[in-house]
Amino acid sequence: MSKGELEVLLVDAEGLAGADVTGMIDPYVVIQYRDKERKSRIARNQGRNPLWNQTLKFPVYSSVINNPIQHKLTLRIMDYDTITADDFIGQATIHVGEVIALGMEKGIAELPPTKYRVVLEDKHTGMASPVLLMGALFLSSMVVFAFPDDVRAEHTGTTRHYSFDIRMANVSRLCATKSILTVNGEFPGPRIVAREGDRVVVKVTNLAQYNLTIHWHGVRQLRSGWADGPAYVTQCPIQTGHNYVYNFTVVGQRGTLFWHAHVSWLRATLYGPIIILPKLGVPYPFAKPYKEVPIIFGEWWKADTEAIISQALQTGGGPNVSDAYTINGLPGPLYNCSAKDTFKLKVKPGKTYLLRLINAAVNDELFFSIANHSVTVIEVDAVYVKPFDAETILISPGQTTNVLLHAKPTYPNATFFMMARPYATGSGTFDNSTVAAVLEYRKPHSSSAAGFDKNLPLYKPTLPAFNDTSSAANFTSKLRSLATALFPANVPQTVDRRFFFTVGLGTRPCSKNQTCQGPNGTKFAAAVNNISFVSPTTALLQAHFTGRSNGVYTPDFPVVPLMPFNYTGAPPNNTMVSNGTKLVVLPFNTSVELVMQDTSVLGAESHPLHLHGYNFFVVGQGFGNYDPVNDPAKFNLVDPVERNTIGVPASGWVAIRFLADNPGVWLMHCHIEAHMSWGLRMGWLVLNGRLPNQKLPPPPSDLPKC
C-alpha cells in the first residue's frame, strides 16, 4: 500500500465553534499487526515506526469548525509501504503531540477518550481495510477531539456526512482582491469523496447574502430529485441564514463529477470535485495509478459576476468576458501578477498519474494539452470508456474527463506547461487567453525539499486554434463506452418517443423607452425549439408533486420545431423567440431518442447540453442538417459513449437515447451560463411508475420555501 487517508467525523466538542484549526500532528503510535509469519506483534515508536521506515505525520487540513455538532476531519497517512490491508488486526492508540489552533475563543473542551472506526485506504487501488483506533486526539494542553462509535469511512454502503457553510471570503488574483462566495472559506471548494453505493448527506448552511442552491452535477439522483439542486426546478433557493440537507445515494456510478451553485452565475466561484471510488474490492479497469490529482478549470472575473450578468440582461447585450481562466483556482504565470498563483503538478519519473479533469468554467469549452506528453483517456462523466491516447483534450463546461498521465521513464531535465485555451465557435466575444500550470519532475534520489530544479528549460504545448472544429470533432469521435460484461452499455435498442429539438440563439424585443445592445437594437435570447425558458417563482417539482401546476408550467413543450427552416443555412428573417415554462411529460420507463440540432440564427455555435437526473448514450452526430431518413442507419447502438453533457456541434446535430426510469422534473440546459441565462433550457417531467420503487418519495421536511 502507498498513501491513504482516515476520514472521521468531529462531533460535539464544546468550545470549538468558530475555531480555525490547522497544523501538523506528529503522533505517538501503538499498533498491533501481523509479521511475515503471521504472528501478532506490537509496534511502539515515538513518531517513527519501523513498519513505515518513515516518520508518520497526520496533517490536519485547515478546517473552519462552524458546526459544533458534526464536522469532517481528514487525517492522511503519508507512507506505509510495507503494510498490506491484511496486516491490521488490532488496535492503535494515537496521541497528538502538537497542533496549532487559531481563533480559539471559548476555552478548552474536556472530553473523555472514546472509540472510533476508520479505514486506511490505498488511494491507488481503491482497496481498504478497517482499523479500530482507540483513544482520543489530544491537542497539547489545549483541546480533545472525540469521535463516535458508529462512524465508518471508506466502506461501501456507508453514509458520508459533509457540512457546507456558504460564506464570503477575500481572495486575491490578478493584482486585486475581491470578496467571493466559498464553501467553508475554500476556493475551489472541498472535495466530496464517496464510493459507488454510498449515501451522501450534505448540510448546506447559507451564510451569504445571496439565496442559492447546490447541484451535484452528474449524480443520477435516483428517486432523490429533491436533492438535485437547480433553483426553481427541484427546489426553491436556500435563503440567507437558512440551511438544507441534500441527501442522495450514488448508484451505479464511479469516476469524477463535480458540484456547483445552480442560481444565476454564482457557480463562478462556488464549485468543487466529486470523486466516486469503485466499490470495495472492485479494481479500476486500467492499470492502477501511482497518484490521483483533480484538475479543475475555472474562470475568473475581476468584477462581480452577479453585476455582470445583471447588467447584460438589462441591456440585452453580451456579458463581459472573464479576465482569466484558472486551474485549481490559480491563473498561472501567463497572466499579470500571477506567477506565484500557479498550480504545479510534481511527478516522479516512471510513475502513472490519474488526472481528474473538470471543466467548471462559466462560458467556455476548452482545449487542454501537456507539453511533450500524451495522455490516455479512460473515463468521461463518471463512465469508463475504451482507452485511447490523445495529445489534446476537448472538455466542455459541465464535462469531466479522467486521463492517465504516464511520466517519462527517466528524469527529463526540463519542465512542461499544462495549458488550456478556449474552443469558441460563435460570433460573439470570448476570453481568448490561455491558462498554464506546470508539470515538474522530481530528481531521482533527492529529498522532497531539493527534488525540483527551477532553472530548467520550460516547454509549451501546441494547442489547436480557438475555432478548430475539426480537432474538436476528431476528439469526440474517439469516445466509446467500455461495453464489457462488468460495465455494459445498456443502449435502448427500441424507441417509444422521438423528439427533434433546435438549440440556438435568438432575440427578444427591447422594452419601450429603452436602448438595447443586442442585434439590431434587440435583446439577446436563446431557446430550445424557439421557446425561451421562463424561470417560475415556485419550484416545478413541488408544483407537480402537490398537483398545483396551474400558472407554474404547462405540459406542452413541442416535440419538433413549430416553424421548420434550413437550420444550418441562411438564417430566417424573424429571429424572435417565444417565451414560456413548458415541460415534456414522459410515462415511467419510456425509451427516448432526442436529436438536437444547432441553428445558424445569429451564427452557428457549439452548445454543451446537460441533462439532469440521467446519463444518455450519444448514438450519432454529424454536421449540417439532420437527415431523419439516412442518418439513423449510421447510429452506433453497440458501444456509444455514455455521459450527462454533450456538445451539440456548431452547424451540426447530435442524437442521444435514454430510458426515462427516474421520476421527477429534470432540467436540460446549455452549460454555457450566458446561454442558459438567455433561456436555453427546458424540462422533462417523468411520471411515477406503478411499483413503490418507481415513485418519487415526498419532499424532505426542510425543503426550502419560496
XYZ file of C-alpha atoms in Angstrom:
706
model
C 0.000 0.000 0.000
C 1.087 3.596 -0.518
C -0.628 6.669 0.815
C -4.009 6.693 2.472
C -6.470 8.733 4.429
C -8.566 8.405 7.552
C -11.903 10.161 7.257
C -13.744 10.702 10.517
C -16.418 12.989 11.860
C -15.753 15.546 14.535
C -18.682 15.523 16.930
C -19.944 17.849 19.619
C -16.940 19.447 21.300
C -17.848 22.484 23.346
C -15.667 25.478 22.728
C -14.764 24.568 19.143
C -17.471 26.582 17.392
C -15.726 29.125 15.227
C -12.258 27.671 15.797
C -9.862 27.610 12.872
C -7.656 24.543 13.301
C -4.617 23.872 11.200
C -1.205 22.338 11.715
C 0.828 19.151 11.773
C 0.345 16.248 14.152
C 3.385 14.136 14.961
C 1.855 11.133 16.721
C 2.957 8.540 19.183
C 1.759 5.299 17.606
C 0.926 1.918 19.106
C -0.307 -0.599 16.562
C -0.907 -4.303 16.561
C -0.085 -6.098 13.334
C 0.934 -9.445 11.831
C 4.509 -10.146 10.830
C 5.668 -12.221 7.854
C 4.976 -15.444 9.773
C 1.507 -14.100 10.545
C 2.311 -13.782 14.237
C 0.778 -10.976 16.201
C 3.211 -8.165 17.021
C 3.078 -4.831 18.790
C 4.985 -1.835 17.475
C 5.579 1.298 19.532
C 7.682 4.233 18.463
C 7.555 7.928 19.133
C 6.867 9.435 15.727
C 8.963 6.805 13.957
C 7.791 3.265 13.435
C 9.972 0.533 11.874
C 6.982 -0.708 9.907
C 6.886 2.505 7.917
C 10.589 3.354 7.749
C 9.479 6.986 7.722
C 8.103 9.422 10.226
C 4.341 9.163 10.421
C 2.684 12.529 10.047
C -1.006 13.295 10.057
C -1.613 16.776 8.600
C -4.901 18.265 9.706
C -6.116 20.279 6.758
C -7.279 23.783 7.521
C -10.871 23.453 8.641
C -13.213 26.091 9.959
C -15.354 24.373 12.554
C -18.577 26.325 12.422
C -20.836 23.406 13.214
C -20.023 22.066 16.695
C -22.319 19.097 16.179
C -20.512 17.499 13.282
C -17.593 18.262 11.009
C -15.462 16.067 8.767
C -11.799 15.812 9.630
C -9.312 14.170 7.284
C -6.093 12.619 8.581
C -3.649 11.439 5.961
C -1.064 8.718 6.456
C 1.930 9.733 4.398
C 3.635 6.355 3.905
C 3.092 2.775 4.944
C 4.569 0.929 2.004
C 5.470 -2.238 3.920
C 1.994 -2.893 5.315
C -0.804 -4.625 3.416
C -4.504 -4.498 4.058
C -4.490 -7.873 5.796
C -1.860 -6.853 8.317
C -4.135 -4.748 10.500
C -5.753 -6.949 13.131
C -5.826 -4.978 16.333
C -5.834 -1.572 17.889
C -3.874 1.619 17.601
C -3.632 4.466 20.062
C -2.753 7.861 18.664
C -1.648 10.674 20.975
C -1.242 14.026 19.316
C 1.958 15.817 20.181
C 1.387 19.318 18.784
C -1.311 21.118 16.855
C -1.592 24.834 16.268
C -5.087 26.165 16.974
C -6.029 29.619 15.751
C -9.022 31.702 16.716
C -9.855 29.749 19.879
C -12.206 31.939 21.870
C -14.203 29.676 24.140
C -11.641 27.790 26.161
C -10.691 24.130 26.351
C -13.027 21.243 25.636
C -12.625 18.434 28.142
C -13.805 15.182 26.609
C -13.004 11.626 27.704
C -11.181 9.122 25.479
C -13.512 7.318 23.117
C -13.505 4.772 20.298
C -13.898 5.473 16.618
C -13.668 3.382 13.492
C -11.852 4.480 10.382
C -10.385 2.905 7.282
C -6.881 3.073 5.927
C -7.188 3.183 2.188
C -4.785 2.718 -0.669
C -5.860 5.602 -2.883
C -4.352 3.966 -5.963
C -6.181 0.655 -5.902
C -9.319 1.670 -4.079
C -8.708 -1.186 -1.607
C -9.247 -0.515 2.057
C -9.027 -2.183 5.428
C -10.997 -1.307 8.566
C -8.996 -0.421 11.647
C -10.288 0.126 15.157
C -8.494 3.028 16.736
C -8.898 3.605 20.439
C -8.175 6.661 22.485
C -8.534 10.340 21.704
C -6.685 13.008 19.788
C -5.069 15.384 22.256
C -4.284 18.970 21.449
C -1.311 19.523 23.700
C -2.888 21.083 26.814
C -5.496 22.644 24.551
C -8.401 20.509 23.419
C -9.592 16.945 22.903
C -11.427 15.698 19.804
C -13.786 12.752 20.233
C -15.367 10.554 17.569
C -18.474 8.357 17.814
C -18.575 4.576 17.670
C -20.715 4.379 14.548
C -18.586 6.486 12.205
C -17.280 4.382 9.330
C -15.325 5.737 6.405
C -14.430 4.274 3.025
C -16.878 1.358 3.385
C -19.232 0.564 0.536
C -22.771 1.423 1.537
C -21.672 3.818 4.257
C -23.230 7.225 4.915
C -20.884 10.149 4.408
C -21.668 13.445 6.118
C -20.421 16.827 4.939
C -21.061 20.348 6.181
C -21.024 23.162 3.610
C -21.058 26.650 5.107
C -21.556 29.129 2.267
C -19.727 32.326 3.160
C -17.931 35.220 1.556
C -14.127 35.265 1.638
C -11.495 37.633 0.291
C -9.359 36.123 -2.469
C -6.560 37.844 -4.397
C -5.992 37.168 -8.082
C -4.630 39.267 -10.973
C -3.268 42.064 -8.740
C -6.588 42.608 -6.975
C -8.569 41.279 -4.029
C -12.292 40.696 -4.098
C -14.898 39.019 -1.937
C -16.218 35.766 -3.414
C -18.637 33.024 -2.464
C -16.925 29.977 -0.949
C -17.707 26.769 0.877
C -16.054 26.715 4.304
C -13.750 29.512 3.166
C -12.126 27.298 0.495
C -11.635 28.139 -3.175
C -12.090 25.924 -5.081
C -14.442 24.189 -2.705
C -13.873 20.939 -0.768
C -13.958 17.500 -2.320
C -16.904 15.178 -1.904
C -15.459 11.649 -1.752
C -17.699 8.591 -1.838
C -17.845 5.050 -3.111
C -20.340 3.606 -5.518
C -23.296 2.634 -3.352
C -22.605 5.196 -0.612
C -25.167 7.596 0.779
C -24.062 11.236 0.815
C -25.584 13.741 3.233
C -24.522 17.374 2.849
C -25.858 20.051 5.182
C -25.650 23.356 3.337
C -25.887 26.464 5.525
C -26.241 29.753 3.682
C -24.284 32.489 5.477
C -24.006 34.681 2.359
C -26.231 37.478 1.069
C -27.408 35.515 -1.981
C -30.207 32.962 -1.984
C -28.687 29.868 -3.580
C -28.709 26.140 -4.264
C -26.078 23.465 -4.859
C -26.298 20.995 -7.760
C -24.471 17.650 -7.662
C -23.633 17.647 -11.340
C -23.938 14.243 -12.988
C -25.232 12.343 -9.945
C -28.184 10.284 -11.166
C -30.356 11.188 -8.147
C -32.450 8.040 -8.497
C -35.707 8.778 -6.659
C -33.980 11.682 -4.892
C -34.920 14.544 -7.201
C -35.444 16.836 -4.201
C -31.641 16.816 -3.818
C -30.772 17.670 -7.429
C -30.431 21.386 -6.785
C -31.394 23.594 -9.783
C -33.215 26.660 -8.467
C -36.971 26.757 -9.091
C -36.838 23.341 -10.752
C -36.397 20.836 -7.913
C -36.275 23.334 -5.043
C -36.508 26.974 -4.130
C -33.219 28.591 -3.135
C -31.807 28.341 0.369
C -32.356 31.769 1.846
C -29.731 33.663 3.791
C -29.448 32.324 7.315
C -31.169 29.039 6.464
C -29.950 25.535 5.673
C -30.973 22.478 3.688
C -29.726 18.897 3.834
C -29.032 17.285 0.458
C -29.455 13.526 0.818
C -28.735 11.129 -2.047
C -27.196 7.747 -2.840
C -24.582 7.142 -5.539
C -25.966 4.297 -7.638
C -24.107 2.603 -10.494
C -21.558 5.388 -10.924
C -17.829 5.649 -10.347
C -15.355 8.294 -11.549
C -15.294 12.087 -11.464
C -18.188 14.532 -11.241
C -18.461 17.924 -9.562
C -20.790 20.133 -7.549
C -21.608 23.781 -8.163
C -24.101 26.504 -7.346
C -27.181 26.494 -9.577
C -28.524 30.035 -9.310
C -27.600 32.831 -11.721
C -23.769 32.942 -12.116
C -22.912 32.032 -8.528
C -21.105 28.915 -9.727
C -18.280 31.177 -10.962
C -16.545 30.542 -7.629
C -18.827 28.032 -5.898
C -17.674 24.639 -7.177
C -15.638 21.590 -6.216
C -14.924 17.949 -7.169
C -16.995 14.849 -6.564
C -14.774 11.762 -6.519
C -16.604 8.436 -6.680
C -14.398 5.454 -5.939
C -15.319 1.923 -7.021
C -16.927 -0.418 -4.529
C -14.554 -2.065 -2.100
C -12.731 -4.922 -3.795
C -13.565 -3.707 -7.308
C -10.409 -2.525 -9.114
C -10.183 0.079 -11.815
C -10.410 -1.416 -15.350
C -6.959 0.000 -16.103
C -3.508 -0.173 -14.575
C -3.519 1.333 -11.112
C -2.154 4.880 -10.972
C 0.526 5.972 -8.545
C -1.461 9.055 -7.558
C -4.752 10.790 -8.361
C -4.988 14.560 -8.900
C -8.107 16.692 -9.560
C -7.578 19.362 -12.228
C -10.450 21.879 -12.181
C -10.735 24.515 -14.893
C -12.500 27.730 -13.963
C -12.918 31.363 -14.982
C -12.062 34.488 -13.026
C -13.513 37.966 -13.282
C -12.059 40.971 -11.517
C -15.570 42.399 -11.330
C -18.597 40.957 -9.523
C -20.122 38.290 -11.785
C -23.630 38.935 -10.454
C -23.326 42.567 -11.511
C -22.031 41.454 -14.928
C -24.941 39.173 -15.785
C -27.481 41.554 -14.254
C -26.244 44.370 -16.464
C -26.203 42.133 -19.546
C -29.795 41.003 -19.014
C -30.868 44.602 -18.510
C -29.151 45.996 -21.606
C -29.732 42.935 -23.770
C -26.097 42.751 -24.817
C -23.496 40.066 -24.304
C -21.951 39.847 -20.824
C -18.380 40.971 -20.258
C -15.939 38.108 -20.754
C -13.717 36.759 -17.987
C -10.289 38.186 -17.217
C -8.573 34.802 -16.854
C -9.003 31.074 -16.820
C -7.830 29.124 -13.800
C -6.502 25.661 -12.983
C -7.407 24.619 -9.449
C -8.300 28.235 -8.760
C -4.958 29.624 -9.975
C -4.459 31.673 -13.186
C -0.787 30.848 -13.643
C 2.251 32.706 -14.996
C 0.801 33.909 -18.312
C -1.354 36.498 -16.527
C -0.233 39.642 -14.717
C 0.759 39.270 -11.052
C 0.106 35.538 -11.206
C 3.457 33.745 -11.309
C 3.057 32.905 -7.628
C -0.517 31.738 -8.285
C 0.472 28.750 -10.414
C -0.626 25.162 -9.920
C 2.299 22.737 -10.052
C 1.941 19.024 -10.621
C 5.039 17.336 -9.230
C 5.683 13.834 -10.526
C 8.215 11.048 -10.242
C 9.787 9.524 -13.380
C 8.197 6.277 -14.482
C 5.003 6.731 -12.445
C 1.435 6.920 -13.746
C -0.920 9.634 -12.548
C -4.707 9.741 -12.804
C -5.770 13.299 -13.643
C -9.415 14.032 -12.892
C -10.229 16.877 -15.317
C -13.291 19.014 -14.576
C -14.497 21.945 -16.656
C -16.181 24.273 -14.161
C -15.680 27.299 -16.443
C -18.728 29.500 -16.773
C -18.879 30.160 -20.505
C -16.147 28.336 -22.408
C -15.269 24.971 -23.846
C -11.548 24.312 -23.526
C -8.694 22.559 -25.301
C -6.128 21.124 -22.862
C -2.647 19.747 -23.538
C 0.600 18.946 -21.715
C 3.846 19.792 -23.491
C 5.750 16.731 -24.791
C 3.278 14.332 -23.181
C 0.247 12.436 -24.351
C -2.443 11.116 -22.017
C -4.714 8.081 -22.084
C -8.429 8.876 -21.857
C -10.176 6.297 -19.665
C -13.397 7.893 -18.422
C -15.828 10.736 -19.149
C -18.686 11.966 -16.953
C -18.078 9.119 -14.453
C -18.413 6.392 -17.112
C -15.474 4.271 -18.291
C -14.563 4.459 -21.971
C -12.368 2.388 -24.249
C -8.876 3.797 -23.585
C -7.228 5.884 -26.285
C -4.225 8.194 -26.376
C -4.560 11.892 -27.050
C -2.254 14.880 -27.167
C -5.131 17.343 -26.815
C -8.339 17.034 -24.797
C -11.576 18.865 -25.544
C -13.668 19.413 -22.429
C -16.875 21.449 -22.360
C -18.428 23.212 -19.362
C -20.149 20.548 -17.283
C -17.979 17.719 -18.568
C -15.383 15.656 -16.728
C -12.619 13.524 -18.202
C -10.258 11.128 -16.441
C -6.892 10.617 -18.110
C -3.746 8.678 -17.265
C -0.527 10.657 -17.461
C 2.477 8.383 -17.896
C 5.517 10.250 -16.599
C 8.660 9.884 -18.643
C 10.759 6.879 -17.575
C 13.842 8.948 -16.774
C 14.410 12.429 -15.429
C 13.909 14.751 -18.452
C 15.944 17.766 -17.290
C 13.020 20.006 -18.239
C 9.684 21.284 -17.011
C 6.469 21.381 -19.017
C 3.473 23.674 -19.287
C -0.003 22.193 -18.923
C -2.154 24.675 -20.844
C -5.796 25.299 -21.691
C -7.408 27.794 -24.044
C -10.957 28.153 -25.365
C -12.677 26.376 -28.198
C -15.040 29.120 -29.358
C -17.300 28.818 -32.393
C -19.807 31.647 -32.001
C -19.669 35.135 -33.415
C -19.616 36.827 -30.005
C -16.623 37.933 -27.979
C -14.878 35.492 -25.650
C -11.893 35.347 -23.319
C -9.143 34.487 -25.797
C -6.441 33.953 -23.166
C -4.508 30.884 -22.046
C -4.096 29.379 -18.592
C -0.970 27.446 -17.668
C 0.081 25.116 -14.893
C 3.492 23.470 -14.573
C 4.481 19.804 -14.685
C 7.685 19.242 -12.718
C 9.736 16.060 -12.333
C 11.392 15.075 -9.082
C 15.080 14.326 -9.397
C 15.961 10.711 -8.608
C 17.447 10.068 -5.164
C 16.619 13.551 -3.913
C 14.775 14.749 -0.840
C 11.418 16.448 -1.220
C 12.927 19.845 -0.372
C 15.566 19.722 -3.112
C 13.858 17.455 -5.593
C 12.826 20.083 -8.114
C 15.044 22.355 -10.183
C 13.629 25.791 -11.024
C 16.339 26.549 -13.590
C 15.336 24.037 -16.251
C 14.026 24.720 -19.774
C 10.238 25.079 -19.928
C 8.365 23.566 -22.882
C 4.943 24.691 -24.127
C 2.335 22.534 -25.885
C 0.802 23.451 -29.220
C -2.944 23.913 -28.784
C -5.495 23.971 -31.622
C -6.795 27.291 -32.877
C -9.781 28.618 -30.954
C -12.164 27.756 -33.815
C -10.676 24.379 -34.778
C -13.894 22.395 -35.080
C -12.031 19.601 -36.876
C -9.842 18.937 -33.821
C -12.898 19.064 -31.578
C -14.806 16.556 -33.717
C -11.757 14.311 -34.030
C -11.507 14.021 -30.254
C -15.192 13.418 -29.558
C -15.449 10.803 -32.317
C -12.969 8.563 -30.449
C -15.112 8.251 -27.327
C -16.698 4.804 -26.955
C -18.218 3.069 -23.951
C -16.192 0.268 -22.429
C -19.163 -2.053 -23.096
C -17.924 -5.077 -21.143
C -19.773 -7.608 -19.018
C -18.846 -5.674 -15.866
C -19.507 -2.245 -17.413
C -22.131 -2.758 -20.120
C -23.561 -0.127 -22.454
C -27.316 -0.591 -21.964
C -28.359 1.363 -25.032
C -32.123 1.380 -25.682
C -32.492 -0.706 -28.820
C -36.078 0.352 -29.412
C -37.603 3.810 -29.067
C -41.010 4.758 -27.643
C -40.812 8.512 -28.198
C -38.749 10.551 -30.680
C -38.007 14.252 -30.339
C -36.275 16.803 -32.537
C -35.088 19.980 -30.784
C -33.392 23.000 -32.282
C -30.936 24.739 -29.957
C -29.529 28.165 -30.609
C -29.653 31.891 -30.110
C -32.332 34.400 -30.998
C -33.668 37.774 -29.962
C -36.442 39.310 -27.919
C -37.799 42.828 -28.314
C -36.366 45.773 -26.432
C -38.609 47.343 -23.826
C -40.238 50.660 -24.624
C -38.185 53.756 -23.875
C -35.027 51.630 -23.664
C -31.994 51.354 -25.906
C -30.802 47.729 -26.114
C -27.391 46.426 -27.082
C -28.396 43.173 -28.780
C -28.589 42.597 -32.562
C -30.315 45.485 -34.343
C -31.405 47.099 -31.096
C -32.980 43.936 -29.661
C -32.027 41.788 -26.667
C -30.079 38.539 -26.925
C -32.093 35.414 -26.212
C -31.623 31.662 -26.544
C -34.141 28.889 -26.999
C -34.957 25.220 -27.471
C -37.457 24.725 -30.318
C -37.701 28.539 -30.306
C -39.082 28.583 -26.753
C -37.006 30.586 -24.317
C -37.422 29.203 -20.815
C -39.022 31.478 -18.235
C -37.990 30.601 -14.699
C -41.032 30.214 -12.410
C -41.314 31.544 -8.864
C -42.347 28.148 -7.486
C -40.241 25.012 -7.837
C -41.534 22.893 -10.732
C -41.107 19.598 -8.872
C -43.054 20.910 -5.885
C -45.828 22.192 -8.138
C -46.058 18.808 -9.853
C -45.914 16.765 -6.652
C -48.645 18.792 -4.948
C -50.835 18.933 -8.061
C -50.668 22.723 -8.209
C -49.142 23.255 -11.629
C -51.682 25.779 -12.900
C -49.908 29.039 -13.525
C -46.496 27.450 -12.886
C -45.878 25.393 -16.040
C -47.675 23.796 -18.955
C -47.065 20.193 -20.164
C -46.972 21.064 -23.866
C -43.347 21.551 -24.885
C -43.261 20.954 -28.663
C -41.692 17.668 -29.783
C -40.482 19.261 -33.059
C -39.882 22.871 -34.153
C -43.174 24.650 -34.791
C -41.684 26.534 -37.760
C -39.118 24.393 -39.646
C -36.409 26.136 -41.691
C -32.983 25.425 -43.148
C -31.325 25.190 -39.748
C -27.716 25.499 -40.866
C -28.354 27.645 -43.953
C -29.277 31.286 -44.244
C -30.990 32.351 -41.017
C -34.669 33.323 -41.125
C -35.651 36.986 -41.172
C -37.588 36.660 -37.930
C -35.168 35.819 -35.100
C -37.601 36.491 -32.258
C -38.169 33.714 -29.722
C -41.285 32.744 -27.816
C -41.264 32.653 -24.022
C -42.718 30.013 -21.738
C -42.329 27.480 -18.941
C -43.153 24.268 -20.763
C -42.288 20.639 -19.981
C -42.268 17.355 -21.873
C -44.237 14.708 -19.958
C -42.980 11.106 -20.149
C -44.545 7.973 -18.670
C -42.176 5.978 -16.486
C -39.739 3.721 -18.404
C -40.271 5.470 -21.732
C -37.330 4.942 -24.089
C -36.422 8.284 -25.649
C -34.491 9.313 -28.740
C -33.656 13.005 -28.951
C -31.943 14.748 -31.843
C -30.583 18.214 -31.014
C -29.854 20.473 -33.969
C -27.715 23.618 -33.857
C -29.019 26.579 -35.828
C -27.359 29.426 -37.697
C -29.671 32.022 -36.153
C -27.229 34.753 -35.016
C -24.382 32.416 -36.012
C -23.736 28.713 -35.625
C -22.258 27.751 -32.264
C -21.433 24.664 -30.230
C -23.746 24.159 -27.255
C -22.860 21.748 -24.410
C -26.250 20.389 -23.345
C -26.553 18.921 -19.841
C -29.412 16.632 -18.786
C -30.160 16.416 -15.066
C -31.116 13.118 -13.447
C -29.877 10.933 -16.310
C -26.992 9.649 -18.326
C -27.624 9.230 -22.023
C -25.959 7.435 -24.929
C -24.609 9.521 -27.808
C -25.702 7.294 -30.674
C -24.927 9.668 -33.538
C -23.656 13.109 -34.518
C -22.766 14.978 -37.668
C -22.581 18.321 -39.449
C -25.261 20.064 -41.478
C -28.963 19.374 -41.069
C -30.027 16.077 -39.519
C -31.413 13.663 -42.128
C -34.158 11.551 -40.464
C -34.167 9.136 -43.409
C -30.479 8.308 -43.813
C -28.683 9.321 -40.602
C -30.312 6.756 -38.233
C -28.750 3.927 -40.236
C -25.347 5.195 -39.059
C -26.251 5.210 -35.355
C -23.955 3.317 -33.005
C -26.167 1.126 -30.795
C -23.320 -1.135 -29.626
C -20.803 0.967 -27.685
C -21.765 4.664 -27.880
C -20.278 6.923 -25.240
C -22.474 7.441 -22.186
C -22.437 10.818 -20.494
C -24.506 13.626 -18.951
C -23.268 16.611 -21.009
C -22.728 16.628 -24.765
C -21.661 19.359 -27.157
C -24.122 19.921 -29.969
C -21.663 20.592 -32.830
C -21.565 24.023 -34.427
C -23.662 23.775 -37.616
C -24.388 20.173 -36.717
C -26.527 17.779 -34.707
C -26.272 15.088 -32.072
C -28.602 12.157 -31.317
C -28.973 10.684 -27.825
C -31.015 7.894 -26.264
C -32.014 7.307 -22.665
C -34.557 5.365 -20.616
C -36.842 7.565 -18.517
C -36.588 5.441 -15.370
C -36.178 8.228 -12.793
C -39.394 10.007 -11.767
C -39.241 13.740 -11.204
C -38.733 17.036 -13.020
C -35.376 17.226 -14.756
C -33.804 20.304 -16.265
C -31.948 20.155 -19.594
C -29.907 23.213 -20.499
C -26.862 24.624 -22.209
C -23.965 24.692 -19.741
C -22.631 27.929 -21.204
C -24.024 30.166 -18.499
C -24.705 33.143 -20.767
C -26.899 30.971 -22.994
C -28.695 29.484 -20.008
C -29.347 32.988 -18.665
C -30.859 33.882 -22.040
C -33.264 30.921 -21.830
C -31.573 27.924 -23.476
C -33.193 25.352 -21.192
C -36.296 23.172 -20.869
C -37.583 20.429 -18.598
C -38.666 16.790 -18.646
C -41.416 15.597 -16.316
C -41.082 11.836 -15.775
C -44.147 10.349 -14.114
C -44.157 7.760 -11.340
C -44.244 4.081 -12.210
C -46.683 1.584 -10.694
C -44.346 -0.048 -8.179
C -43.253 1.575 -4.900
C -39.604 1.700 -6.028
C -40.694 3.560 -9.163
C -42.211 6.515 -7.327
C -40.694 9.760 -6.098
C -40.870 9.949 -2.291
C -42.373 13.037 -0.618
C -40.136 16.077 -0.141
C -37.980 16.353 2.982
C -39.328 18.487 5.800
C -36.569 21.092 5.415
C -37.158 21.710 1.700
C -36.630 25.477 1.267
C -39.717 27.602 0.853
C -40.101 30.203 -1.875
